[in-house]
Amino acid sequence: MAQVLAADPDSEAAWLWKTRTVITDRERIHCLHRVLEINPNNRKAQEYLAALQPKTTPQSARSNRGWFFGIAGIAGLGCCFLLVIGAILSPSSDRETAPVAATVPPAQTQPPSPEPPPPTANPALSYIEAMQSQLRRFEQATDTLAGLLRAADVGNAAWRDNITAQANEVQTSYAGMVGLAPPPELAEVHQRVVTAADFCNTAMDYLKTGINDRSIADMNRADSLLTTCVDHLSRVRIE
């Protein structure tokens, strides 16, 4: 996340997520103020600041704050998925086709050269395009999940069902990545992507049980796994 903020110090999503990585409420308040400087209408940042008032908050509300921040932290990580996955996709989105060696025109006395055969399929390019497709699906699934979490309504059974269904969609997109067959030169990159996404896949199991059982421990575990996933994904580039 330090790298994301170094590249874009005005990243609203990154500052919001950073509230989950700092230790003290003072640091959280600083991060939330930065969010509101960037976007004064960020309702979630306003709510988080309101929650950080231990002296005036009843004990029952303080005990619920861990649950609230558990949901909020995962929602913030959903935003970070978009930043990280976008960084993974961006190098190949600007990919240039391989340069073609210049040919020397034949001499006038020579017959014209035959037309070159059509290029054979490029396994590496085919794999990259397939992985891009799965990563976009992964991006869309996590983005939708983050939106649901930002509109948290834990007492609503329909909302919990939607969370479960969307977490399943994230896991389906993960299975699509695992099922790809990379060419030898991209086997290491493939394994790094799959290893990173595996943390997210496991996090979805904890998220579903955390939401349905209202388990702060499971929510925190999901949050930790998603943090690890983001960290691993941030190191991957499909070049």
C-alpha positions as a printed NumPy array, in Angstrom:
array([[  0.   ,   0.   ,   0.   ],
       [  2.946,   2.312,   0.572],
       [  3.825,   1.805,  -3.085],
       [  0.282,   2.651,  -4.178],
       [  0.28 ,   5.858,  -2.132],
       [  3.755,   6.76 ,  -3.352],
       [  2.528,   6.461,  -6.925],
       [ -0.776,   8.217,  -6.217],
       [ -0.827,  10.167,  -2.926],
       [ -4.4  ,  11.276,  -3.661],
       [ -5.796,   7.749,  -3.938],
       [ -9.024,   7.847,  -1.962],
       [ -9.343,   4.048,  -1.896],
       [ -5.769,   3.561,  -0.687],
       [ -6.14 ,   6.001,   2.223],
       [ -9.438,   4.374,   3.165],
       [ -7.845,   0.944,   3.165],
       [ -4.853,   2.193,   5.156],
       [ -7.154,   2.695,   8.157],
       [ -6.997,  -1.103,   8.502],
       [ -3.198,  -1.25 ,   8.563],
       [ -2.348,   1.375,  11.173],
       [ -2.275,   0.647,  14.893],
       [ -3.701,   3.642,  16.732],
       [ -6.964,   5.541,  16.42 ],
       [ -4.9  ,   8.701,  15.98 ],
       [ -3.367,   7.257,  12.825],
       [ -6.774,   6.077,  11.603],
       [ -8.181,   9.564,  12.093],
       [ -5.297,  11.001,  10.075],
       [ -6.013,   8.584,   7.211],
       [ -9.722,   9.362,   7.297],
       [ -9.044,  13.092,   7.224],
       [ -6.926,  12.525,   4.109],
       [ -9.85 ,  10.672,   2.514],
       [-12.159,  13.58 ,   3.289],
       [ -9.647,  16.086,   1.937],
       [ -9.735,  14.178,  -1.351],
       [-13.493,  13.61 ,  -1.295],
       [-15.429,  15.584,   1.344],
       [-18.57 ,  13.597,   0.472],
       [-17.136,  10.17 ,   1.314],
       [-19.89 ,   8.916,   3.592],
       [-17.945,   5.889,   4.818],
       [-15.04 ,   8.032,   5.987],
       [-17.498,  10.258,   7.839],
       [-19.038,   7.188,   9.49 ],
       [-15.622,   5.782,  10.464],
       [-14.702,   9.081,  12.101],
       [-17.971,   9.069,  14.004],
       [-17.175,   5.535,  15.198],
       [-13.806,   6.665,  16.552],
       [-15.283,   8.448,  19.558],
       [-14.699,   5.994,  22.459],
       [-15.365,   8.528,  25.2  ],
       [-18.911,   9.197,  24.053],
       [-19.757,   5.802,  22.587],
       [-21.686,   3.245,  24.696],
       [-19.924,  -0.032,  25.456],
       [-22.283,  -2.029,  23.222],
       [-21.514,   0.238,  20.281],
       [-17.777,  -0.006,  20.958],
       [-17.98 ,  -3.794,  20.927],
       [-19.731,  -3.618,  17.56 ],
       [-17.028,  -1.357,  16.171],
       [-14.753,  -4.316,  15.484],
       [-17.478,  -5.874,  13.374],
       [-18.096,  -2.602,  11.56 ],
       [-14.421,  -2.116,  10.8  ],
       [-14.157,  -5.753,   9.739],
       [-16.721,  -5.167,   7.008],
       [-15.321,  -1.739,   6.17 ],
       [-11.787,  -3.058,   5.893],
       [-12.758,  -5.773,   3.433],
       [-14.813,  -3.268,   1.441],
       [-11.769,  -1.023,   1.277],
       [ -9.639,  -3.917,   0.124],
       [-12.132,  -4.466,  -2.678],
       [-11.195,  -0.997,  -3.931],
       [ -7.532,  -1.902,  -3.682],
       [ -8.123,  -4.994,  -5.791],
       [ -9.127,  -2.662,  -8.606],
       [ -5.908,  -0.666,  -8.244],
       [ -3.688,  -3.738,  -8.12 ],
       [ -5.429,  -5.721, -10.856],
       [ -5.395,  -2.621, -13.014],
       [ -1.63 ,  -2.448, -12.537],
       [ -1.318,  -6.092, -13.558],
       [ -3.358,  -5.57 , -16.7  ],
       [ -1.887,  -2.235, -17.758],
       [  1.495,  -3.403, -19.101],
       [ -0.053,  -5.936, -21.478],
       [ -2.878,  -3.585, -22.442],
       [ -0.223,  -1.397, -24.056],
       [  1.567,  -4.391, -25.489],
       [  3.1  ,  -3.837, -28.892],
       [  3.11 ,  -6.611, -31.422],
       [  6.462,  -8.278, -31.931],
       [  8.528,  -6.36 , -34.499],
       [  8.736,  -7.993, -37.888],
       [ 12.176,  -8.227, -39.433],
       [ 12.594,  -5.93 , -42.411],
       [ 12.719,  -7.692, -45.765],
       [ 14.852,  -6.635, -48.705],
       [ 12.896,  -6.205, -51.937],
       [ 13.936,  -8.814, -54.516],
       [ 16.044,  -7.736, -57.439],
       [ 14.198,  -7.012, -60.668],
       [ 15.64 , -10.123, -62.33 ],
       [ 14.301, -12.41 , -59.576],
       [ 10.766, -13.736, -59.506],
       [  8.611, -12.306, -56.739],
       [  8.897, -14.078, -53.425],
       [  5.927, -16.23 , -52.45 ],
       [  3.532, -14.851, -49.876],
       [  4.689, -15.751, -46.349],
       [  2.508, -18.298, -44.562],
       [  0.111, -16.95 , -41.96 ],
       [  1.709, -16.651, -38.505],
       [  1.275, -19.636, -36.267],
       [ -0.634, -19.314, -33.01 ],
       [  1.357, -17.693, -30.208],
       [  0.818, -19.755, -27.026],
       [  2.167, -16.991, -24.782],
       [ -0.141, -14.35 , -26.263],
       [ -3.111, -16.713, -26.106],
       [ -2.406, -17.402, -22.445],
       [ -2.019, -13.702, -21.614],
       [ -5.327, -12.877, -23.294],
       [ -7.045, -15.699, -21.392],
       [ -5.523, -14.577, -18.082],
       [ -6.563, -10.99 , -18.77 ],
       [-10.122, -12.195, -19.285],
       [-10.106, -14.073, -15.979],
       [ -8.511, -11.143, -14.142],
       [-11.196,  -8.812, -15.476],
       [-13.838, -11.22 , -14.233],
       [-12.019, -11.329, -10.893],
       [-11.914,  -7.528, -10.862],
       [-15.636,  -7.214, -11.59 ],
       [-16.524,  -9.803,  -8.957],
       [-14.458,  -8.148,  -6.224],
       [-15.722,  -4.697,  -7.214],
       [-19.337,  -5.844,  -6.895],
       [-18.543,  -7.537,  -3.584],
       [-16.927,  -4.35 ,  -2.259],
       [-20.048,  -2.412,  -3.229],
       [-22.25 ,  -4.836,  -1.311],
       [-20.007,  -4.604,   1.739],
       [-20.066,  -0.821,   1.647],
       [-23.859,  -1.038,   1.849],
       [-23.676,  -3.377,   4.857],
       [-27.055,  -4.541,   6.16 ],
       [-26.139,  -7.531,   8.295],
       [-29.652,  -8.038,   9.63 ],
       [-31.032,  -8.401,   6.113],
       [-31.097, -12.033,   4.953],
       [-31.239, -10.985,   1.3  ],
       [-28.068,  -8.93 ,   1.744],
       [-26.287, -11.88 ,   3.356],
       [-27.416, -14.131,   0.498],
       [-26.081, -11.611,  -2.014],
       [-22.738, -11.528,  -0.207],
       [-22.542, -15.328,  -0.339],
       [-23.45 , -15.41 ,  -4.032],
       [-20.896, -12.744,  -4.899],
       [-18.173, -14.427,  -2.838],
       [-18.943, -17.591,  -4.814],
       [-18.482, -15.605,  -8.034],
       [-15.053, -14.461,  -6.827],
       [-14.157, -18.093,  -6.169],
       [-15.433, -19.115,  -9.615],
       [-13.175, -16.533, -11.247],
       [-10.292, -17.905,  -9.171],
       [-11.034, -21.411, -10.476],
       [-10.893, -20.012, -14.005],
       [ -7.364, -18.73 , -13.378],
       [ -6.234, -22.047, -11.933],
       [ -7.601, -23.883, -14.972],
       [ -5.453, -21.991, -17.471],
       [ -2.513, -23.855, -18.992],
       [  0.462, -21.484, -19.328],
       [  3.301, -22.025, -21.797],
       [  6.616, -22.936, -20.152],
       [  7.984, -19.382, -20.262],
       [  4.983, -18.079, -18.297],
       [  4.619, -20.948, -15.836],
       [  6.264, -18.97 , -13.023],
       [  4.067, -15.915, -13.577],
       [  0.996, -18.136, -13.666],
       [  1.932, -19.763, -10.375],
       [  2.473, -16.378,  -8.728],
       [ -0.953, -15.15 ,  -9.837],
       [ -2.631, -18.36 ,  -8.68 ],
       [ -0.793, -18.298,  -5.339],
       [ -1.888, -14.706,  -4.735],
       [ -5.484, -15.375,  -5.743],
       [ -5.57 , -18.467,  -3.524],
       [ -5.417, -16.194,  -0.466],
       [ -8.503, -14.396,  -1.77 ],
       [-10.234, -17.692,  -2.492],
       [ -9.716, -18.803,   1.116],
       [-10.73 , -15.36 ,   2.372],
       [-14.105, -15.778,   0.677],
       [-14.816, -18.84 ,   2.837],
       [-14.051, -16.849,   5.989],
       [-16.069, -13.908,   4.696],
       [-19.148, -16.059,   4.136],
       [-18.99 , -17.645,   7.577],
       [-18.107, -14.313,   9.167],
       [-21.128, -12.599,   7.624],
       [-23.593, -15.391,   8.312],
       [-22.33 , -16.166,  11.833],
       [-21.458, -12.539,  12.646],
       [-18.002, -13.712,  13.603],
       [-15.476, -10.907,  14.055],
       [-12.691, -13.512,  14.192],
       [-13.623, -14.852,  10.752],
       [-13.959, -11.337,   9.36 ],
       [-10.505, -10.443,  10.662],
       [ -9.104, -13.631,   9.155],
       [-10.672, -12.755,   5.802],
       [ -9.236,  -9.25 ,   6.076],
       [ -5.749, -10.62 ,   6.792],
       [ -5.901, -13.031,   3.855],
       [ -7.082, -10.297,   1.508],
       [ -4.225,  -8.062,   2.652],
       [ -1.81 , -10.88 ,   1.815],
       [ -3.49 , -11.377,  -1.552],
       [ -3.168,  -7.683,  -2.426],
       [  0.488,  -7.739,  -1.384],
       [  1.23 , -10.749,  -3.595],
       [ -0.742,  -9.42 ,  -6.565],
       [  1.094,  -6.095,  -6.378],
       [  4.332,  -7.91 ,  -7.205],
       [  3.011,  -9.649, -10.315],
       [  3.342,  -8.245, -13.81 ],
       [  2.273,  -9.996, -16.982],
       [  4.757,  -8.534, -19.415]])
